[in-house]
C-alpha positions as MATLAB code, in Angstrom:
seq = 'MDDKYKLIALDLDGTLTNDQKEISKDTLKYIIGIQQAGLKIALASGRPTHGVSHIARQLKLDEFGGYMLSYNGGKIIRCSDGKILANHCLDLDLIPVLYQYAKDAGQSILTYTFDAVITEDADHELVKHESFLNGNMPIRKVTDFVEAVVKPPHKVAIIGEKEPLDKIFAELVQILGQRINIYRSAETYLEIVPAQIDKGKALSFLLSELNMTPKQLIAVGDSYNDLSMIQLAGFGVAMGNATEAVKQCAHYITKSNNEDGVAHLIQKVFFHAEDKKTIDLEYFNSLMQNTLMSTLGIKCTHLSEGRVEATMPVDIRTRQPMGILHGGATLAFAETLAGYGSVFLCDENEIQVGMQVSGNHISSAHEGDVVRGIATIVHKGRSSHVWNVDVMTGTDKIISSIRVVNSIIKRR';
ca = [
     194.448 -145.652  -92.701;
     193.989 -146.828  -89.089;
     196.017 -150.031  -88.504;
     194.662 -150.665  -85.004;
     192.026 -153.113  -86.273;
     192.696 -156.272  -88.280;
     189.296 -157.964  -88.667;
     185.786 -156.593  -89.213;
     182.798 -158.896  -88.682;
     179.637 -157.883  -90.530;
     176.112 -159.131  -90.039;
     174.176 -159.256  -93.315;
     170.432 -158.562  -93.051;
     169.735 -155.144  -91.597;
     173.454 -154.361  -91.540;
     175.480 -154.921  -94.702;
     172.431 -155.093  -96.980;
     169.638 -152.555  -97.307;
     165.952 -153.435  -97.079;
     166.055 -154.637 -100.691;
     168.803 -157.091  -99.618;
     171.364 -155.296 -101.767;
     174.836 -153.926 -101.037;
     175.148 -150.332 -102.195;
     177.920 -149.263 -104.569;
     179.514 -147.051 -101.910;
     179.517 -149.806  -99.314;
     181.010 -152.286 -101.783;
     183.685 -149.759 -102.776;
     184.793 -149.160  -99.199;
     184.817 -152.859  -98.268;
     186.965 -153.687 -101.273;
     189.214 -150.761 -100.353;
     189.906 -151.846  -96.783;
     190.592 -155.399  -97.952;
     193.113 -154.065 -100.448;
     194.751 -152.318  -97.499;
     195.054 -155.631  -95.625;
     191.978 -155.786  -93.389;
     190.168 -159.139  -93.196;
     186.381 -159.440  -93.497;
     184.207 -162.038  -91.756;
     180.557 -162.293  -92.754;
     178.704 -163.390  -89.603;
     175.108 -164.334  -90.338;
     172.250 -166.538  -89.257;
     171.803 -167.430  -92.911;
     172.829 -170.849  -94.243;
     176.124 -171.022  -96.092;
     174.311 -170.918  -99.433;
     172.772 -167.576  -98.478;
     176.138 -166.096  -97.493;
     178.207 -167.456 -100.394;
     176.933 -165.141 -103.130;
     177.655 -162.086 -100.964;
     181.128 -163.422 -100.161;
     181.772 -163.684 -103.896;
     180.478 -160.145 -104.449;
     182.899 -158.848 -101.807;
     185.774 -160.935 -103.286;
     186.477 -162.661  -99.978;
     188.128 -165.536 -101.834;
     190.627 -163.130 -103.369;
     191.367 -161.234 -100.147;
     191.217 -164.145  -97.698;
     187.962 -163.438  -95.860;
     185.712 -165.752  -93.862;
     182.094 -166.891  -93.744;
     180.439 -167.573  -90.368;
     177.069 -169.030  -91.353;
     174.286 -170.466  -89.144;
     175.145 -167.877  -86.436;
     178.694 -169.202  -86.317;
     177.877 -172.902  -86.478;
     179.979 -173.239  -89.616;
     183.160 -171.287  -90.340;
     184.711 -171.360  -93.811;
     187.938 -169.826  -95.070;
     187.050 -168.354  -98.445;
     190.519 -168.489  -99.985;
     190.447 -172.286 -100.240;
     186.998 -173.307  -98.980;
     188.416 -175.032  -95.898;
     185.891 -175.649  -93.112;
     187.439 -174.443  -89.855;
     184.498 -175.288  -87.582;
     181.296 -177.275  -88.079;
     178.559 -177.782  -85.458;
     175.183 -179.470  -86.005;
     172.034 -180.244  -84.034;
     171.543 -183.829  -82.902;
     169.066 -185.697  -85.099;
     166.998 -186.840  -82.119;
     166.034 -183.165  -81.546;
     164.202 -182.890  -84.877;
     161.006 -184.766  -83.844;
     160.806 -182.701  -80.652;
     161.190 -179.373  -82.446;
     158.750 -180.468  -85.145;
     156.098 -181.409  -82.594;
     156.417 -178.098  -80.762;
     155.965 -176.214  -84.025;
     152.961 -178.265  -85.157;
     151.211 -178.250  -81.765;
     151.386 -174.439  -81.870;
     150.194 -174.265  -85.485;
     153.491 -172.843  -86.717;
     155.814 -173.830  -89.571;
     159.262 -175.374  -89.383;
     162.126 -175.459  -91.860;
     165.760 -176.394  -92.199;
     168.343 -176.545  -94.968;
     170.346 -178.892  -97.115;
     173.421 -177.515  -98.842;
     171.359 -175.840 -101.562;
     167.671 -175.959 -100.566;
     165.151 -175.038  -97.899;
     163.276 -178.104  -96.585;
     159.718 -177.637  -95.305;
     156.206 -179.040  -95.426;
     154.831 -175.541  -95.955;
     156.378 -174.434  -99.244;
     153.620 -171.881  -99.906;
     154.024 -170.087  -96.563;
     154.931 -166.428  -97.161;
     157.672 -166.518  -94.545;
     159.198 -169.600  -96.177;
     159.208 -167.769  -99.501;
     160.815 -164.780  -97.783;
     163.504 -167.056  -96.338;
     164.225 -168.298  -99.847;
     164.471 -164.688 -101.068;
     166.866 -163.716  -98.263;
     169.185 -166.509  -99.308;
     169.508 -165.587 -102.955;
     166.262 -167.292 -104.020;
     167.398 -170.574 -102.521;
     165.199 -173.412 -103.897;
     162.379 -174.619 -101.644;
     161.938 -178.397 -101.402;
     158.471 -179.375 -100.233;
     158.342 -182.609  -98.217;
     155.397 -184.598  -96.877;
     157.141 -185.671  -93.662;
     159.641 -183.161  -92.271;
     161.125 -185.529  -89.671;
     161.783 -188.294  -92.197;
     163.198 -185.805  -94.713;
     165.896 -184.596  -92.313;
     168.368 -187.450  -92.699;
     171.560 -185.600  -91.691;
     172.138 -183.488  -88.581;
     171.293 -179.891  -89.603;
     173.207 -176.788  -88.611;
     170.013 -174.876  -87.870;
     166.247 -175.283  -87.647;
     163.856 -172.341  -87.854;
     160.320 -172.140  -86.516;
     158.335 -169.375  -88.170;
     154.898 -167.883  -87.700;
     153.094 -165.604  -85.262;
     154.635 -163.720  -82.353;
     152.638 -165.059  -79.391;
     152.912 -168.780  -80.244;
     156.621 -168.301  -80.917;
     157.018 -166.567  -77.550;
     155.541 -169.649  -75.869;
     157.688 -172.055  -77.878;
     160.805 -170.016  -77.077;
     160.173 -170.108  -73.334;
     159.383 -173.821  -73.246;
     162.305 -174.906  -75.419;
     164.742 -172.915  -73.312;
     163.446 -174.690  -70.231;
     163.483 -178.263  -71.528;
     166.343 -178.173  -74.059;
     168.455 -175.281  -72.836;
     171.471 -177.527  -72.274;
     171.407 -178.826  -75.850;
     170.314 -175.903  -77.998;
     170.682 -172.160  -78.357;
     167.676 -170.114  -79.532;
     167.687 -166.668  -81.129;
     164.774 -164.372  -81.808;
     166.103 -162.657  -84.938;
     162.604 -161.335  -85.729;
     159.175 -161.468  -84.105;
     158.145 -164.102  -86.643;
     161.343 -166.138  -86.616;
     163.041 -168.465  -84.106;
     166.527 -169.747  -84.945;
     167.588 -172.954  -83.204;
     171.261 -173.977  -83.284;
     173.483 -176.245  -81.168;
     174.243 -175.217  -77.594;
     177.114 -172.768  -77.131;
     176.871 -171.569  -80.732;
     176.760 -167.815  -81.230;
     178.600 -165.238  -83.287;
     180.769 -164.130  -80.389;
     182.105 -167.625  -79.661;
     182.670 -168.264  -83.362;
     184.670 -165.054  -83.683;
     186.685 -165.880  -80.552;
     187.669 -169.136  -82.241;
     188.534 -167.360  -85.488;
     190.591 -164.695  -83.696;
     192.584 -167.444  -82.017;
     193.185 -169.099  -85.388;
     194.422 -165.793  -86.786;
     196.565 -164.924  -83.739;
     194.490 -161.802  -83.162;
     192.863 -160.380  -80.033;
     189.321 -159.048  -79.539;
     190.806 -155.544  -79.370;
     191.683 -155.907  -83.056;
     188.080 -156.766  -83.973;
     185.283 -154.492  -85.162;
     181.848 -156.133  -85.080;
     178.782 -154.569  -86.687;
     175.151 -155.677  -86.310;
     171.560 -154.735  -85.681;
     169.750 -157.555  -83.864;
     169.829 -159.733  -80.748;
     171.934 -162.473  -82.356;
     174.641 -159.840  -82.921;
     174.985 -158.922  -79.242;
     177.633 -161.526  -78.422;
     180.037 -160.366  -81.140;
     179.422 -156.660  -80.443;
     180.215 -157.229  -76.763;
     183.329 -159.232  -77.663;
     184.796 -156.690  -80.075;
     187.282 -153.993  -79.250;
     184.954 -151.720  -81.208;
     181.336 -152.858  -81.246;
     179.060 -151.007  -83.650;
     175.258 -150.849  -83.840;
     173.413 -149.837  -86.954;
     171.096 -146.838  -86.793;
     168.205 -149.278  -87.313;
     169.393 -151.646  -84.557;
     167.267 -152.727  -81.617;
     167.683 -150.632  -78.479;
     169.465 -153.475  -76.653;
     172.130 -153.602  -79.354;
     172.577 -149.830  -79.313;
     173.039 -149.873  -75.539;
     175.889 -152.400  -75.838;
     177.719 -150.715  -78.719;
     180.675 -148.357  -78.581;
     179.339 -146.481  -81.595;
     176.069 -146.150  -83.533;
     176.477 -145.677  -87.268;
     173.830 -144.778  -89.836;
     171.086 -147.222  -90.804;
     171.377 -150.026  -93.351;
     169.404 -147.886  -95.815;
     171.845 -144.976  -95.337;
     175.086 -146.838  -96.104;
     175.829 -147.255  -92.407;
     178.721 -149.677  -93.022;
     180.331 -147.304  -95.538;
     179.889 -144.437  -93.058;
     181.621 -146.510  -90.363;
     184.546 -147.421  -92.604;
     185.010 -143.784  -93.591;
     185.027 -142.709  -89.949;
     187.337 -145.386  -88.553;
     189.737 -146.048  -91.409;
     189.728 -142.921  -93.532;
     188.803 -140.382  -90.831;
     186.260 -138.615  -93.033;
     184.872 -136.834  -89.972;
     188.106 -136.564  -88.051;
     187.777 -133.162  -86.386;
     187.043 -131.436  -89.709;
     183.457 -131.740  -90.829;
     180.294 -133.427  -89.647;
     176.865 -134.000  -91.183;
     174.844 -131.658  -88.964;
     171.501 -132.766  -90.390;
     172.298 -136.343  -89.456;
     173.752 -135.273  -86.093;
     170.596 -133.320  -85.182;
     168.427 -136.267  -86.266;
     170.108 -138.415  -83.583;
     168.611 -136.094  -80.929;
     164.995 -136.923  -81.765;
     162.906 -137.881  -78.716;
     165.543 -136.541  -76.311;
     165.625 -133.512  -74.010;
     167.505 -131.636  -76.727;
     164.704 -132.029  -79.258;
     162.104 -131.341  -76.547;
     163.739 -127.960  -75.890;
     164.109 -127.295  -79.625;
     167.908 -127.199  -79.521;
     169.536 -127.363  -82.960;
     173.281 -127.582  -83.526;
     174.480 -125.198  -86.262;
     178.252 -125.638  -86.029;
     180.462 -128.372  -84.584;
     184.229 -128.397  -84.889;
     187.239 -129.046  -82.701;
     186.943 -126.745  -79.691;
     183.863 -124.805  -80.860;
     180.127 -125.516  -80.885;
     177.226 -123.288  -81.869;
     173.508 -123.979  -81.520;
     170.114 -122.284  -81.262;
     167.152 -122.683  -78.918;
     163.721 -120.994  -79.221;
     162.152 -119.090  -76.342;
     158.649 -120.563  -76.363;
     156.277 -122.533  -74.157;
     158.921 -125.244  -73.754;
     161.681 -122.957  -72.443;
     160.000 -119.861  -70.966;
     158.840 -119.030  -67.471;
     155.105 -118.256  -66.921;
     155.840 -114.523  -67.295;
     157.241 -115.096  -70.791;
     161.008 -114.810  -70.284;
     163.641 -117.493  -70.830;
     163.893 -119.969  -67.952;
     167.307 -120.030  -66.267;
     167.193 -123.832  -66.020;
     166.632 -124.117  -69.762;
     169.618 -121.841  -70.306;
     171.849 -124.098  -68.172;
     170.562 -127.191  -69.996;
     171.343 -125.444  -73.282;
     174.896 -124.708  -72.150;
     175.480 -128.241  -70.873;
     174.238 -129.576  -74.202;
     176.693 -127.485  -76.223;
     179.606 -128.458  -74.000;
     178.517 -132.096  -74.175;
     178.424 -132.007  -77.974;
     181.890 -130.469  -78.013;
     183.417 -133.047  -75.685;
     181.864 -135.943  -77.596;
     183.474 -134.553  -80.745;
     186.864 -134.367  -79.034;
     186.725 -137.792  -77.365;
     188.532 -140.791  -78.778;
     186.388 -143.770  -79.761;
     187.104 -145.521  -76.431;
     186.136 -142.491  -74.316;
     182.863 -140.984  -73.148;
     182.116 -137.644  -71.531;
     180.050 -137.172  -68.374;
     178.862 -133.780  -67.161;
     180.501 -132.960  -63.826;
     179.871 -129.293  -63.005;
     177.988 -126.277  -64.372;
     177.917 -122.726  -63.019;
     176.294 -119.764  -64.674;
     175.967 -116.004  -64.411;
     172.620 -114.752  -65.749;
     173.172 -111.203  -66.965;
     169.957 -110.314  -68.791;
     166.874 -112.015  -70.231;
     165.307 -113.118  -73.507;
     161.599 -112.967  -74.231;
     159.118 -115.344  -75.793;
     159.420 -115.304  -79.563;
     163.184 -114.844  -79.577;
     165.655 -117.533  -80.604;
     168.746 -117.577  -78.425;
     172.162 -118.563  -79.728;
     174.874 -120.345  -77.794;
     178.604 -120.407  -78.515;
     180.774 -122.889  -76.622;
     184.571 -122.661  -76.736;
     186.974 -124.962  -74.942;
     189.059 -123.413  -72.191;
     190.945 -126.524  -71.083;
     191.358 -129.908  -72.778;
     192.938 -132.415  -70.399;
     193.161 -136.174  -70.410;
     190.468 -136.521  -67.742;
     188.450 -133.318  -68.091;
     187.277 -130.652  -70.516;
     186.358 -127.129  -69.414;
     184.054 -125.077  -71.655;
     182.914 -121.465  -71.644;
     179.426 -121.031  -73.081;
     177.982 -117.619  -73.953;
     174.236 -117.467  -74.544;
     172.871 -114.420  -76.361;
     169.729 -113.114  -78.012;
     169.118 -112.941  -81.733;
     170.548 -109.399  -81.616;
     173.728 -110.630  -79.869;
     172.849 -109.234  -76.445;
     174.559 -111.396  -73.845;
     172.124 -113.304  -71.616;
     174.339 -115.706  -69.663;
     177.978 -116.690  -69.355;
     178.330 -120.273  -68.195;
     181.252 -122.531  -67.281;
     180.822 -126.306  -67.855;
     183.216 -129.042  -66.739;
     182.986 -132.502  -68.312;
     184.730 -135.590  -66.969;
     186.346 -137.806  -69.653;
     186.371 -141.515  -68.799;
     187.321 -144.715  -70.578;
     184.559 -147.021  -71.758;
     184.287 -150.200  -69.736;
];
């Protein structure tokens, strides 16, 4: 098992749990397994503590010494003894202001006590959904929200329609930006927490408490409020269902929350289930949807250390007007195979960048054929990979022999 990492921070909704808000048996098994091996787990969520606690118990964080970072990191609890390590709340004088903004826009507002959701709009569907997300947390209907909030809350949420929330977001940032932090965790949901509170800062504090460095942290999430911890981590991971901004910031994209993405990640990093031996080609090809590779009809059929095979149809997408395979499509095909191969060989902190391609076109393929490419590595250095790619017809007649050089660089 990889001992490079010591702490893994997991978002809950859209990450650890599937769309039914459940943790799959496989995911639970792997999380228990890595804790038994000594890794620490931190649940980092926008949920209130009540909504995180039942998942912490399911994962046995009390037994293995894990942590809960609720309210987007506003409250940090050590599960082994329940000790509160950090606790940040909104000032009470902000409540009337936030309430008025919500009501003037015709939207709903809510906050939490230790064990209940407080709101004037108990029948609102989004309020009911918030209760469901937090383990069917009781909803307490009040007649005057401002008077009902008697203690400084960790978080206030304004819920409703996208356009009014967009306006509220922009205005609150402008007038209260020095005192609050606002997250758009969904189009219908604004989370308001104290200034300087986010998952990244909370994890920085926790790492310091544990005498760990960010390089020893894996952080996994799917939404905008996960960006700070993904950018902090030595290995930042986006779920397959994550927003594009999160994917762009991540070192690695795992499967979706409905495909056991967390279990898949743990297998890859800690148990090396894909370590230069096998790979799920169906899943791998699915990652190429809406890219040049799928546009050209390229399909990977074999991927192993030092060897890649794939097919590409000769059709309207890849042929010249006279019906024969386009030389440019052939070069793109070869670069794709070599790129796949280098990605497979790279360490998790490396990326490959195409540097040079040169090809000899020997014969042609005609419309209706499906060409096959075989890439084999010629040189594997620390800073470059050199590949030979042979492209041939369905009857194994050689079409092109192509040399591809990829530069291997460290992620920034």
